[in-house]
Amino acid sequence: MHNYQTTTTSLMLAFALMLWVPVSHADSLSQPSLYERLGGSYAIATVVDDFIERLLVNDELNANPAVKASRDRVPKAGLKFMVTLMVCEVTGGPERYTGRNMKDAHAHLNISAAEWDVMVAEFKKSLAKFNVPQKEQDELLNIVSTTKADIVFAGQ
């Protein structure tokens, strides 16, 4: 009898838990996040590594003295780490970006709209190099575009 009660209680608890799962969580189980579709933190870190390397050697971007000075001052491993954290977080991963907001981080760099366009072009090259599907590229570029107003110097 005791075994029957334990089994019945366990089944009722399991059923109650199934009913408790929010619908949005159930939907998220059937729809992988952008983070998951990109392959998670290791795949994102690989693309970020390539992207940052492209930016560091880009003559057009390094022609901006403020950008060049920042690149000389900030260790690239740290920059890659912080960008990886940010991309992981904004695509639905468990990682949390702990750096400064985009406006504060870029205010002193005087980045022009043309320099922004160069950065986006380099990002697209990195995405293409690693065969990121177009749908995911578009989603990432939409996310990136939301930061433009905070990064591009308004006086440009």
Coordinates of C-alpha atoms in Angstrom, one line a residue, residues 78-130:
G78 CA 40.4 40.8 -23.1
L79 CA 38.6 42.5 -26.0
K80 CA 37.9 39.2 -27.6
F81 CA 36.6 37.8 -24.3
M82 CA 34.3 40.7 -23.7
V83 CA 32.9 40.7 -27.2
T84 CA 32.3 37.0 -27.0
L85 CA 30.5 37.4 -23.7
M86 CA 28.3 40.1 -25.3
V87 CA 27.5 38.1 -28.4
C88 CA 26.7 35.0 -26.3
E89 CA 24.3 37.0 -24.1
V90 CA 22.5 38.9 -26.8
T91 CA 21.9 35.7 -28.8
G92 CA 20.3 33.9 -25.8
G93 CA 23.2 32.2 -24.2
P94 CA 23.8 31.8 -20.5
E95 CA 27.0 34.0 -20.5
R96 CA 26.6 37.5 -19.1
Y97 CA 28.5 40.6 -20.5
T98 CA 30.0 42.6 -17.6
G99 CA 31.6 45.4 -19.5
R100 CA 30.7 49.0 -20.1
N101 CA 27.7 49.9 -22.2
M102 CA 28.4 50.6 -25.9
K103 CA 27.9 54.4 -25.6
D104 CA 30.4 54.7 -22.7
A105 CA 32.9 52.3 -24.3
H106 CA 33.0 54.1 -27.6
A107 CA 32.3 57.8 -26.8
H108 CA 35.9 58.8 -26.9
L109 CA 36.7 57.0 -30.2
N110 CA 34.9 59.4 -32.6
I111 CA 33.8 56.5 -34.8
S112 CA 32.4 57.7 -38.1
A113 CA 29.5 56.2 -40.1
A114 CA 32.1 55.1 -42.7
E115 CA 34.1 53.4 -40.1
W116 CA 31.0 51.7 -38.8
D117 CA 30.3 50.4 -42.3
V118 CA 33.9 49.0 -42.5
M119 CA 33.4 47.2 -39.2
V120 CA 30.1 45.7 -40.4
A121 CA 31.8 44.6 -43.7
E122 CA 34.6 42.9 -41.6
F123 CA 32.0 41.2 -39.5
K124 CA 30.2 39.9 -42.6
K125 CA 33.5 38.4 -43.8
S126 CA 34.0 36.6 -40.5
L127 CA 30.5 35.2 -40.6
A128 CA 31.0 34.1 -44.2
K129 CA 34.4 32.5 -43.5
F130 CA 32.7 30.2 -40.9

